[in-house]
CSV table of N, CA, C and O in Angstrom, one decimal:
chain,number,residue,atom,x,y,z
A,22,UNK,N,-33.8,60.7,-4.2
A,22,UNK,CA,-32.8,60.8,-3.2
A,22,UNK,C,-32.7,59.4,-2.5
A,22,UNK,O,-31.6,59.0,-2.0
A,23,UNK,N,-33.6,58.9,-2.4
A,23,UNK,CA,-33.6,57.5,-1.7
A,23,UNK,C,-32.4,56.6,-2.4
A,23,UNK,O,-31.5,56.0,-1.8
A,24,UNK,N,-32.6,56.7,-3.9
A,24,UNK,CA,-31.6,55.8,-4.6
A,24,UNK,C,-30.5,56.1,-4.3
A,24,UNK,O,-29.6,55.3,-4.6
A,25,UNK,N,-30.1,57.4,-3.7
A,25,UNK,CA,-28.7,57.5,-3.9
A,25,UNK,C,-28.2,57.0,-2.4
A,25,UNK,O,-27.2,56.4,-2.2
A,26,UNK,N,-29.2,57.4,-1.2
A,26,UNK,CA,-28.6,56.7,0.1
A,26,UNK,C,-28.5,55.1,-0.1
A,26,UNK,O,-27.7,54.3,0.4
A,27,UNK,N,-29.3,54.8,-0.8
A,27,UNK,CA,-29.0,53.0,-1.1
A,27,UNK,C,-27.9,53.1,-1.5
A,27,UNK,O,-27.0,52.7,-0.8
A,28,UNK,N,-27.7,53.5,-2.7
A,28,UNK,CA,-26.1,52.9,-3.1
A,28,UNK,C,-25.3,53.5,-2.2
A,28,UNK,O,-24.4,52.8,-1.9
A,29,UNK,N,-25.2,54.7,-1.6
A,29,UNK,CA,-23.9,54.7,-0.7
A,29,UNK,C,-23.8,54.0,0.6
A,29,UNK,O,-22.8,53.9,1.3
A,30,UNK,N,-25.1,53.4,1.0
A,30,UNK,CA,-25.0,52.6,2.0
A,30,UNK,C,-24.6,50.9,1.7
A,30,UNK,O,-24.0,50.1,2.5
A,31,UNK,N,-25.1,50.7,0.4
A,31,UNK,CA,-23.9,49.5,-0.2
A,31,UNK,C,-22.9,49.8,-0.1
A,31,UNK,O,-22.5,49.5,1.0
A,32,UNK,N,-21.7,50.6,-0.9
A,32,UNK,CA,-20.9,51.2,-0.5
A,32,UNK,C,-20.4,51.2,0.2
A,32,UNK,O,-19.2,50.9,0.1
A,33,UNK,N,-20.9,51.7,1.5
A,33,UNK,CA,-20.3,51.7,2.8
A,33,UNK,C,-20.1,50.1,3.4
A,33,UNK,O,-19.1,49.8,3.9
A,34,UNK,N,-21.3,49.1,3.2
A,34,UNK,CA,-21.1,47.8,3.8
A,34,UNK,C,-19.5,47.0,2.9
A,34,UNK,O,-18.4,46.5,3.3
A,35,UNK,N,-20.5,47.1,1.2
A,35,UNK,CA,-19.1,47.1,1.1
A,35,UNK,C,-17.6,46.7,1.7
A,35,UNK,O,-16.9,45.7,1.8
A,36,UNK,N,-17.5,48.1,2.2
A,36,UNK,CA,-15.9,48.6,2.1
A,36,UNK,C,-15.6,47.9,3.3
A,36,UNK,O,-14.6,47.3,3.5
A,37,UNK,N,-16.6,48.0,4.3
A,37,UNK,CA,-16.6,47.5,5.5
A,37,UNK,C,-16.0,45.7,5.9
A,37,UNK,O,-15.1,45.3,6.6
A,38,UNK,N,-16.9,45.2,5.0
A,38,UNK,CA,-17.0,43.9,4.8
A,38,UNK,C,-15.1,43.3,3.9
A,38,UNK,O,-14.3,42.4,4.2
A,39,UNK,N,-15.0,44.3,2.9
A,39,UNK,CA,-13.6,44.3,2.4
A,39,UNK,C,-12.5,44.5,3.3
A,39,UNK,O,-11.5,43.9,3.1
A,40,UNK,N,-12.6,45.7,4.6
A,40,UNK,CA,-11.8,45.5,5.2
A,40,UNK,C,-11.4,44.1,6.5
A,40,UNK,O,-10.4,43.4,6.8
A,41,UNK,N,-12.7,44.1,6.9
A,41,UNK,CA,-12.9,42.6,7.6
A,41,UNK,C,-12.4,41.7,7.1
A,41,UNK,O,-11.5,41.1,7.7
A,42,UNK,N,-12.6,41.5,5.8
A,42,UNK,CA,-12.0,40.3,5.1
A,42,UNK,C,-10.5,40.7,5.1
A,42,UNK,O,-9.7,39.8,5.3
A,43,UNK,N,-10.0,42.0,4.9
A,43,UNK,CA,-8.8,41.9,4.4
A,43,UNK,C,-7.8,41.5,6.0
A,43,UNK,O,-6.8,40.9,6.0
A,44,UNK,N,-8.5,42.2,7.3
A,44,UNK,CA,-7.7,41.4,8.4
A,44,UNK,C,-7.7,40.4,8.9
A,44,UNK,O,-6.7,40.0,9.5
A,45,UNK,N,-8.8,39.5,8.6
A,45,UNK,CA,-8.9,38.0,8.8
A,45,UNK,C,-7.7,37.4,7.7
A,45,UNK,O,-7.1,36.3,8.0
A,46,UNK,N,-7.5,38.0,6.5
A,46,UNK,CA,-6.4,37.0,6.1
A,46,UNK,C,-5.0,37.6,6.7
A,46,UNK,O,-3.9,37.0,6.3
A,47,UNK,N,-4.9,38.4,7.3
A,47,UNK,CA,-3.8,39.0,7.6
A,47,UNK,C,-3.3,38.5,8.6
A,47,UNK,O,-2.1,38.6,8.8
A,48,UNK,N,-4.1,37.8,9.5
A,48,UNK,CA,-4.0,37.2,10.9
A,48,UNK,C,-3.6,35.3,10.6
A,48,UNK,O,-3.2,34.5,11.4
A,49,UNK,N,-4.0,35.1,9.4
A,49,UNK,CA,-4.3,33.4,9.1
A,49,UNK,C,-2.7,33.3,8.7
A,49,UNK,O,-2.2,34.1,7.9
A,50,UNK,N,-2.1,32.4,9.5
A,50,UNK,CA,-0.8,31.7,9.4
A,50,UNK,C,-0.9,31.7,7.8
A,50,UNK,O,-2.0,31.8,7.2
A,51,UNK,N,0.5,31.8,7.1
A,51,UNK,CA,0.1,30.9,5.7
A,51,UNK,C,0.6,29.6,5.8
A,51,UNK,O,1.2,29.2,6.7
A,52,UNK,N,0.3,28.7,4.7
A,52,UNK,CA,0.6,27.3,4.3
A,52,UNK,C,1.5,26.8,3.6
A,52,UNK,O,1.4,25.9,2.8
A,53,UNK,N,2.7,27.7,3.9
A,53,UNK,CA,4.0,27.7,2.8
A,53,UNK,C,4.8,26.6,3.0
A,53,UNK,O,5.2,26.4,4.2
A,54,UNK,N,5.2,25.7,2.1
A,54,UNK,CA,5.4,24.2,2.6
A,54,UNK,C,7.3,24.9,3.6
A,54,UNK,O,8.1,25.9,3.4
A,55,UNK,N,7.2,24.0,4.3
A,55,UNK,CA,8.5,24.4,5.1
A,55,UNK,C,9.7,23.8,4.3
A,55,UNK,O,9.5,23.2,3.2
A,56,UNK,N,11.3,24.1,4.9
A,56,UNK,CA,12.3,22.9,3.9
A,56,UNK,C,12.4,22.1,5.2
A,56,UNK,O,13.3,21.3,5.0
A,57,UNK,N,12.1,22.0,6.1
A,57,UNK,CA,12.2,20.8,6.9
A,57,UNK,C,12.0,19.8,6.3
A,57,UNK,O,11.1,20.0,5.5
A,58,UNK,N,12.7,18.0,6.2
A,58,UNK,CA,12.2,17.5,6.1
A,58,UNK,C,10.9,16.6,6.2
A,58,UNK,O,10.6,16.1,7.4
A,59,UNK,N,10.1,16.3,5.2
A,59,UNK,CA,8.8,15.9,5.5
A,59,UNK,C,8.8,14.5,6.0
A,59,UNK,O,9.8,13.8,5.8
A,60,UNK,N,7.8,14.0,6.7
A,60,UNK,CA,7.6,12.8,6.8
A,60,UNK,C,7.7,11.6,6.1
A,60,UNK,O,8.2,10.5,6.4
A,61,UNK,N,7.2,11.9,5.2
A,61,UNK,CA,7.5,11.0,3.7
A,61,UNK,C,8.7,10.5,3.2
A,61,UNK,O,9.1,9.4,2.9
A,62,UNK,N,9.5,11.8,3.3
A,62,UNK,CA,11.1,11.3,2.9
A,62,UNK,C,11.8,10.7,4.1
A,62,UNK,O,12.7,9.8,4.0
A,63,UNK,N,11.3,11.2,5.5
A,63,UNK,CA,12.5,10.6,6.5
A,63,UNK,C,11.7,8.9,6.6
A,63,UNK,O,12.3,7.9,6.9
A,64,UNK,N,10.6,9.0,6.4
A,64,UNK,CA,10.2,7.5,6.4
A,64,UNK,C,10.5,6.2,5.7
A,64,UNK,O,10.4,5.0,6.0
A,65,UNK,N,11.2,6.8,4.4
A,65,UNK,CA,11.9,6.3,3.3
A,65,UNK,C,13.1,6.2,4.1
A,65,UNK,O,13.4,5.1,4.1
A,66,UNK,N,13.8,6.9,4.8
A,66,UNK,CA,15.3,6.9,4.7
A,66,UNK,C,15.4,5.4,6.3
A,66,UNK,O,16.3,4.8,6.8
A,67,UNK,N,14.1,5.3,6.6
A,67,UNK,CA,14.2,4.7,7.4
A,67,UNK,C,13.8,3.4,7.5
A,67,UNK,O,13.5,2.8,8.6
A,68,UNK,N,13.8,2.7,5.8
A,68,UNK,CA,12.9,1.5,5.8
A,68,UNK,C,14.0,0.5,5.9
A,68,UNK,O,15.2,0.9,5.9
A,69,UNK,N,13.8,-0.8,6.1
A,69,UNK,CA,14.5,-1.5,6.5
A,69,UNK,C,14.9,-2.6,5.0
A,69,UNK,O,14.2,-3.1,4.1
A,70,UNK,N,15.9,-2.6,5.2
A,70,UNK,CA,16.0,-3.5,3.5
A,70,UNK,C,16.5,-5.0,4.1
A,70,UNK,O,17.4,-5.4,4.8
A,71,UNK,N,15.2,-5.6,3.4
A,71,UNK,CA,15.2,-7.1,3.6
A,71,UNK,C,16.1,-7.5,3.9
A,71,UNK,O,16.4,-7.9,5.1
A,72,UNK,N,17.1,-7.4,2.5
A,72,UNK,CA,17.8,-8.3,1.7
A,72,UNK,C,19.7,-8.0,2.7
A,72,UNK,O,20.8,-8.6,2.3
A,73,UNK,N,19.7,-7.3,3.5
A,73,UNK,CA,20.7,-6.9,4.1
A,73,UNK,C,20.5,-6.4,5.5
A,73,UNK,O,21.5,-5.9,6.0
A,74,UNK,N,19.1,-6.7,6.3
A,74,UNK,CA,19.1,-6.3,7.8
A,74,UNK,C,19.8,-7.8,8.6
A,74,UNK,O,19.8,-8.9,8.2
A,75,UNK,N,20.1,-7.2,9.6
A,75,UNK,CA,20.8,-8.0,10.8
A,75,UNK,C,19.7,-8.8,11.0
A,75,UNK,O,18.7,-8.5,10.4
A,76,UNK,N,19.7,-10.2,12.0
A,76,UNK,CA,18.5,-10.7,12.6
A,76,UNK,C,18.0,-9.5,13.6
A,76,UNK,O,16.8,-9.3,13.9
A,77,UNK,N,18.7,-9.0,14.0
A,77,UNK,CA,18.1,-8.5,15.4
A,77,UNK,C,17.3,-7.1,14.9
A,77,UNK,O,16.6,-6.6,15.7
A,78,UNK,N,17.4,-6.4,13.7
A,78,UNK,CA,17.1,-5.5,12.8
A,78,UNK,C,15.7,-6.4,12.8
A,78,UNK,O,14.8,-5.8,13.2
A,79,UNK,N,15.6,-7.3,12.6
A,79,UNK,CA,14.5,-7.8,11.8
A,79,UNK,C,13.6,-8.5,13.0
A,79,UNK,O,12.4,-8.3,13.0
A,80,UNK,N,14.3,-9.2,13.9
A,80,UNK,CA,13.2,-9.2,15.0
A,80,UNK,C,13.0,-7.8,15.9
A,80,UNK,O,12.6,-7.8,17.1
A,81,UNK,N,13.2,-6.9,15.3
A,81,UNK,CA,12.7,-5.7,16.0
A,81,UNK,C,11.2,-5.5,15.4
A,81,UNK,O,10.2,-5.1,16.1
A,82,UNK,N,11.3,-5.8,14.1
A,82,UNK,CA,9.9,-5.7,13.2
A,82,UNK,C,8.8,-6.1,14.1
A,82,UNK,O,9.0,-7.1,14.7
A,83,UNK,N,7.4,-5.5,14.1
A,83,UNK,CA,6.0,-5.9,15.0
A,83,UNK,C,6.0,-7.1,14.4
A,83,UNK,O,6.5,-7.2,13.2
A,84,UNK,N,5.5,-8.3,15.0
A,84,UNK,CA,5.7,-9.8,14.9
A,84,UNK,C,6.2,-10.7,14.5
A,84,UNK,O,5.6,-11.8,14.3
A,85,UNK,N,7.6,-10.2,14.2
A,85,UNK,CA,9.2,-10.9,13.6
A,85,UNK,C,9.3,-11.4,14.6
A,85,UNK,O,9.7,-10.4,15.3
A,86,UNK,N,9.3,-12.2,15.2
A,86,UNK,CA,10.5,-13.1,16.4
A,86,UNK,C,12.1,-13.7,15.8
A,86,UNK,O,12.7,-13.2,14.8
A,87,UNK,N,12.4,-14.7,16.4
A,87,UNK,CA,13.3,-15.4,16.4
A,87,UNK,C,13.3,-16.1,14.9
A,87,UNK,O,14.0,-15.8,13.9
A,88,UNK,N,12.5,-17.0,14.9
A,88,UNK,CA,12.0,-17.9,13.9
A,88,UNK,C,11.5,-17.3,13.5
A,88,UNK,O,10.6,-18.0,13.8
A,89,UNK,N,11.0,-16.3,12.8
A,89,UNK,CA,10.8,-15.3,10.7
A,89,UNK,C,11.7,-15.1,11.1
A,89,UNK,O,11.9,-16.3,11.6
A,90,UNK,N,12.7,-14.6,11.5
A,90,UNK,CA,13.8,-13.2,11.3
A,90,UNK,C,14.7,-14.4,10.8
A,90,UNK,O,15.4,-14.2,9.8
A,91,UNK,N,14.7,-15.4,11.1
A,91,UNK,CA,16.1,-16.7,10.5
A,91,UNK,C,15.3,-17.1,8.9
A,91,UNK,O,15.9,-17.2,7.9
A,92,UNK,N,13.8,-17.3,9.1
A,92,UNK,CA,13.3,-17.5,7.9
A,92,UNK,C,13.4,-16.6,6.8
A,92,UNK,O,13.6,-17.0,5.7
A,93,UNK,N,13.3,-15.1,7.2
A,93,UNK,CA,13.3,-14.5,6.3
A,93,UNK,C,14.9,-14.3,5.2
A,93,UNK,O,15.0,-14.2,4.0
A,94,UNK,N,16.2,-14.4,6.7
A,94,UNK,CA,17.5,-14.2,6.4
A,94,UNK,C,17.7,-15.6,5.5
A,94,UNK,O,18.7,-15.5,4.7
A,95,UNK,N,17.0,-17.0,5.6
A,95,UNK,CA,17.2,-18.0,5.1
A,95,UNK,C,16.4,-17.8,3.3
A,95,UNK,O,16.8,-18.6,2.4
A,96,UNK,N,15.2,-16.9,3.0
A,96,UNK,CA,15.0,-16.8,2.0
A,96,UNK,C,15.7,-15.8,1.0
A,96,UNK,O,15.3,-15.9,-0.2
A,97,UNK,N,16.7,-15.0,1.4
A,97,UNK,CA,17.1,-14.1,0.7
A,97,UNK,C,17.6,-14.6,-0.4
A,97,UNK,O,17.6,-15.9,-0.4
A,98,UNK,N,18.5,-13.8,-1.9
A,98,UNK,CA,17.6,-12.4,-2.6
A,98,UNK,C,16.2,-12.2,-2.1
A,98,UNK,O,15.6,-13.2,-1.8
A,99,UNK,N,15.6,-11.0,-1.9
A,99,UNK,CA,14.3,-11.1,-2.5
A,99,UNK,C,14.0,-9.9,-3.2
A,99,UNK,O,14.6,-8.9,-2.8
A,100,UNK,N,13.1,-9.7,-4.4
A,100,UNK,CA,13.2,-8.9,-5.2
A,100,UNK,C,12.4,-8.0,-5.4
A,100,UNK,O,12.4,-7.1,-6.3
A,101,UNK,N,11.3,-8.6,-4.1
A,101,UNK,CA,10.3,-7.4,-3.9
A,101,UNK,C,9.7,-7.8,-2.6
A,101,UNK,O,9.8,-8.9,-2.2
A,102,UNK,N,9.2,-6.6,-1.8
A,102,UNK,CA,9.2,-7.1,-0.1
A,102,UNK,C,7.7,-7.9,-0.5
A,102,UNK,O,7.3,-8.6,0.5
A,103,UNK,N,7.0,-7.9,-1.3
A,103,UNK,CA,5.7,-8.9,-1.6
A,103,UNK,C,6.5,-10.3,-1.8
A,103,UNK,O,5.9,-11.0,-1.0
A,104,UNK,N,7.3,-10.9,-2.3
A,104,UNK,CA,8.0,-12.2,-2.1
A,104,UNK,C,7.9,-12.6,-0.9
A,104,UNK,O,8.4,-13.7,-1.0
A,105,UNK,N,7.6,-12.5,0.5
A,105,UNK,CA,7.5,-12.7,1.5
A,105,UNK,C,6.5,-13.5,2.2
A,105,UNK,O,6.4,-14.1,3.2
A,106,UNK,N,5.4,-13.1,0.8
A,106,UNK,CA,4.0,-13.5,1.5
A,106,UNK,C,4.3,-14.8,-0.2
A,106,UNK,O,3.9,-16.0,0.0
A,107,UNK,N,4.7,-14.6,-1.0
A,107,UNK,CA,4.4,-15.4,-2.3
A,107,UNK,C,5.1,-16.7,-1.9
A,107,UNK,O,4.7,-17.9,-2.1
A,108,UNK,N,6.3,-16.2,-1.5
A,108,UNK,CA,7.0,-17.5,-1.0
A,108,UNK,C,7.0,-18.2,0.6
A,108,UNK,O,7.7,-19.0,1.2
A,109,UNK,N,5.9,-17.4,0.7
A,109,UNK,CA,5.4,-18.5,2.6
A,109,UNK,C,6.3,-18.0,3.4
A,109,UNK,O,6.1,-18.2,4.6
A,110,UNK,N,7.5,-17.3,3.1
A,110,UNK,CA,7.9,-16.8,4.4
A,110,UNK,C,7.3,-16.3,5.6
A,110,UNK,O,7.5,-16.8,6.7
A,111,UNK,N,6.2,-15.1,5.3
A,111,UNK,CA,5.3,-14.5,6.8
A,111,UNK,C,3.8,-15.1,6.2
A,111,UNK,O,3.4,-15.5,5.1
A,112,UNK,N,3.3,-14.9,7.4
A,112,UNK,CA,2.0,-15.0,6.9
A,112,UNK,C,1.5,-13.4,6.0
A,112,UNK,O,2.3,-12.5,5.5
A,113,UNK,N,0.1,-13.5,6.0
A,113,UNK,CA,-0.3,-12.3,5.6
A,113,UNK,C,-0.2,-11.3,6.5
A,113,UNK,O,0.2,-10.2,6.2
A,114,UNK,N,-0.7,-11.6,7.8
A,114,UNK,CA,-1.3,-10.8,8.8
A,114,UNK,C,-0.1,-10.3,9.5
A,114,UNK,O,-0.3,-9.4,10.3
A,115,UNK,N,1.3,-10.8,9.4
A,115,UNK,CA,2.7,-10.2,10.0
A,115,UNK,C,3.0,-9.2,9.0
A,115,UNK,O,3.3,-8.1,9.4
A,116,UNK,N,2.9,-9.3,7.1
A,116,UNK,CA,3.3,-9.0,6.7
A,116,UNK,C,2.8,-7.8,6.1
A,116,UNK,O,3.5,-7.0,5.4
A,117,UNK,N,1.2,-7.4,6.4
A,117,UNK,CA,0.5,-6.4,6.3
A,117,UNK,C,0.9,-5.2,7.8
A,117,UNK,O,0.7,-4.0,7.7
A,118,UNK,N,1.5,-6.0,9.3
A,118,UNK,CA,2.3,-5.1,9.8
A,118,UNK,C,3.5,-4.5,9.5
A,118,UNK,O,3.8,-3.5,10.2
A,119,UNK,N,4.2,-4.8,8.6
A,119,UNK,CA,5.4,-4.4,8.5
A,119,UNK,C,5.9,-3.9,7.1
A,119,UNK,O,6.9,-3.2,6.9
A,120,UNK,N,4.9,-4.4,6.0
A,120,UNK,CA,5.0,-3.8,4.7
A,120,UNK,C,5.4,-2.3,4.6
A,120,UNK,O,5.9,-1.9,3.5
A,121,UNK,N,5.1,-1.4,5.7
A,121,UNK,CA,5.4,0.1,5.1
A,121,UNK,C,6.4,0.2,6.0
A,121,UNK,O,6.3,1.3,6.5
A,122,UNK,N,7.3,-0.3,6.4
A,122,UNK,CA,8.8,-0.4,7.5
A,122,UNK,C,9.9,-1.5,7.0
A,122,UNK,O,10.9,-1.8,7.7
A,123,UNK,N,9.7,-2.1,5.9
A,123,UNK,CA,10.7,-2.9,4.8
A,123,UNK,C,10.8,-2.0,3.2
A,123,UNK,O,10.1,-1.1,2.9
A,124,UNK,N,11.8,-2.5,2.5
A,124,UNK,CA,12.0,-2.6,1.3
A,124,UNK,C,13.2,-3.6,0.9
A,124,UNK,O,14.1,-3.6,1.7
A,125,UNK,N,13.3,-4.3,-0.2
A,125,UNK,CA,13.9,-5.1,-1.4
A,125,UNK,C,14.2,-4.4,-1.5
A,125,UNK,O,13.5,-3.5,-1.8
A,126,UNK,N,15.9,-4.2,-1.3
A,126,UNK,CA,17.2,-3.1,-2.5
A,126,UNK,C,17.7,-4.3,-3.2
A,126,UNK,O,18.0,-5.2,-2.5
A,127,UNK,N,17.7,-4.2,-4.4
A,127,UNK,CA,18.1,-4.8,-5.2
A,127,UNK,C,20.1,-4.2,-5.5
A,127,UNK,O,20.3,-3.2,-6.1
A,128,UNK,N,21.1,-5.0,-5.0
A,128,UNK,CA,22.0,-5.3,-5.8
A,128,UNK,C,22.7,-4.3,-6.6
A,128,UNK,O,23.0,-5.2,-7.5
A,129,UNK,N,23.2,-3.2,-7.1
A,129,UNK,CA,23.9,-2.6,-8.3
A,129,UNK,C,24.7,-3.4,-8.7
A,129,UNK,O,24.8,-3.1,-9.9
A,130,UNK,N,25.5,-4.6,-8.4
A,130,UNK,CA,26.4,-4.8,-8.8
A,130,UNK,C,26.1,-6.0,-10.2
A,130,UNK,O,25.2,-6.7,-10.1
A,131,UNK,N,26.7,-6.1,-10.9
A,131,UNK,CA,26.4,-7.0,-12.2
A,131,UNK,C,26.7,-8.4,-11.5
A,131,UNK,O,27.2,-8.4,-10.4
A,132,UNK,N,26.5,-9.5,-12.3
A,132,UNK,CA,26.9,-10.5,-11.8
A,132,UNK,C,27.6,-10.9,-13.1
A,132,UNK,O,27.3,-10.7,-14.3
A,133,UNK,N,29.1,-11.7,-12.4
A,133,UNK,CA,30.0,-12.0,-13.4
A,133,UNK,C,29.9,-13.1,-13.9
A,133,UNK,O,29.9,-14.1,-13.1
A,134,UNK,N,29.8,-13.4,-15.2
A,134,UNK,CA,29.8,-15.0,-15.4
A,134,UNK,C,30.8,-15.7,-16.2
A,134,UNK,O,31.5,-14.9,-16.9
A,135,UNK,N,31.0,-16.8,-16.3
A,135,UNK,CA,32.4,-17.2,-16.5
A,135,UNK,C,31.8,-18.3,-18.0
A,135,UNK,O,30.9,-19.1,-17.9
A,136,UNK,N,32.3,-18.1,-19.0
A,136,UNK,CA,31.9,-19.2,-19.9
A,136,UNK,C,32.5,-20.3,-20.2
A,136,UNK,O,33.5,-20.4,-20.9
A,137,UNK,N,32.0,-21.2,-19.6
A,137,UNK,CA,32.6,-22.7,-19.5
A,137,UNK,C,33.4,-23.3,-20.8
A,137,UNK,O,33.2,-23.0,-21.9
A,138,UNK,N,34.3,-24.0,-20.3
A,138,UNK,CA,35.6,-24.3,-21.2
A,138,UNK,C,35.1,-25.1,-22.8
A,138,UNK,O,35.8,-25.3,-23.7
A,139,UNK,N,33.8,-25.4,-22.7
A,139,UNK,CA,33.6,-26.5,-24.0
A,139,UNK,C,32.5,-25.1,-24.6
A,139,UNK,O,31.6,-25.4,-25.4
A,140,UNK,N,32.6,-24.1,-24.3
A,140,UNK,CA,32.0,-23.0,-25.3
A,140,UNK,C,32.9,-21.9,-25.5
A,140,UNK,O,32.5,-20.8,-26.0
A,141,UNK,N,34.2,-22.2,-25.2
A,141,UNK,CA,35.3,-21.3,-25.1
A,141,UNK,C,35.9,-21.3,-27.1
A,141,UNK,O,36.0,-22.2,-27.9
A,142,UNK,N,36.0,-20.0,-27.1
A,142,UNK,CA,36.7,-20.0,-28.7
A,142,UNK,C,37.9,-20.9,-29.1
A,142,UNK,O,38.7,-21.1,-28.2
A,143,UNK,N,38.2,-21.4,-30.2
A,143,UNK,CA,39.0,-22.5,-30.0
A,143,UNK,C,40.3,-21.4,-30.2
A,143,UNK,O,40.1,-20.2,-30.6
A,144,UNK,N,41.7,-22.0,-29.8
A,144,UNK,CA,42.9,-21.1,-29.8
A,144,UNK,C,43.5,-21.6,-31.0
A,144,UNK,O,43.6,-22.8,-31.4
A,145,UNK,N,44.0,-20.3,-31.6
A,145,UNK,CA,44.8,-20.5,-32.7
A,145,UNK,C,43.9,-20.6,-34.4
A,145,UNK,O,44.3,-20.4,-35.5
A,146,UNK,N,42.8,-20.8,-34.0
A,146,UNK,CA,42.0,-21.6,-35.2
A,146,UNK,C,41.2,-20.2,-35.7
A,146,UNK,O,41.3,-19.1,-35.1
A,147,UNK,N,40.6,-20.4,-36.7
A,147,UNK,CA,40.1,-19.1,-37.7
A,147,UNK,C,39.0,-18.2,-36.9
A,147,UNK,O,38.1,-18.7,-36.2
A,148,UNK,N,39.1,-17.1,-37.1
A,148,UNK,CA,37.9,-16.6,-36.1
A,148,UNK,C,37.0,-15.8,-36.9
A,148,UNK,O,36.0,-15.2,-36.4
């Protein structure tokens, strides 16, 4: 007889313990990603592109003044916001402030080139 009140008093904790568990998850918010946008993406929509900010865009940047913001608008293309530090424009220590608040947009448009007159196909002659 003993064996059998043991197992029904397992049993009983058991079920106990299963229901506890089952209200504690019933009460826990879940972690369902929201469609709000996330941080990530509005942080992207808000980086500053070198290669096309105003000066005053760019002396807004943490330790852009006057003098980088003309330096930087005086080095443009640039083709990656690391050109900044390769070509002496900022130091390092401005440019480790502001590396995650820039990006280099590069251009879609082709560039047209014109082929000069003494590589031009000759006219009229055999082709």
């Amino acid at each position: 007889m003993n064996r059998k009140w043991r197992a029904a008093f397992c049993f009983w904790i058991a079920g106990a313990l299963l229901a506890l568990a089952s209200l504690t998850m019933a009460q826990t918010p879940s972690k369902a990603p929201s469609k709000t946008p996330t941080a990530k993406s509005s942080a992207k929509a808000k980086l500053l592109d070198l290669n096309s900010a105003t000066k005053e865009e760019l002396q807004a940047l943490p330790g852009v003044g006057d003098t980088y913001s003309q330096k930087l608008i005086d080095g443009r293309p640039y083709k990656m916001k690391t050109d900044l530090v390769r070509k002496k424009i900022l130091p390092q220590a401005t440019y480790d402030k502001i590396a995650a608040m820039v990006i280099a947009k590069q251009s879609t448009a082709t560039p047209v080139t014109k082929t000069p007159a003494s590589k031009a196909p000759p006219k009229g002659g055999l082709l």
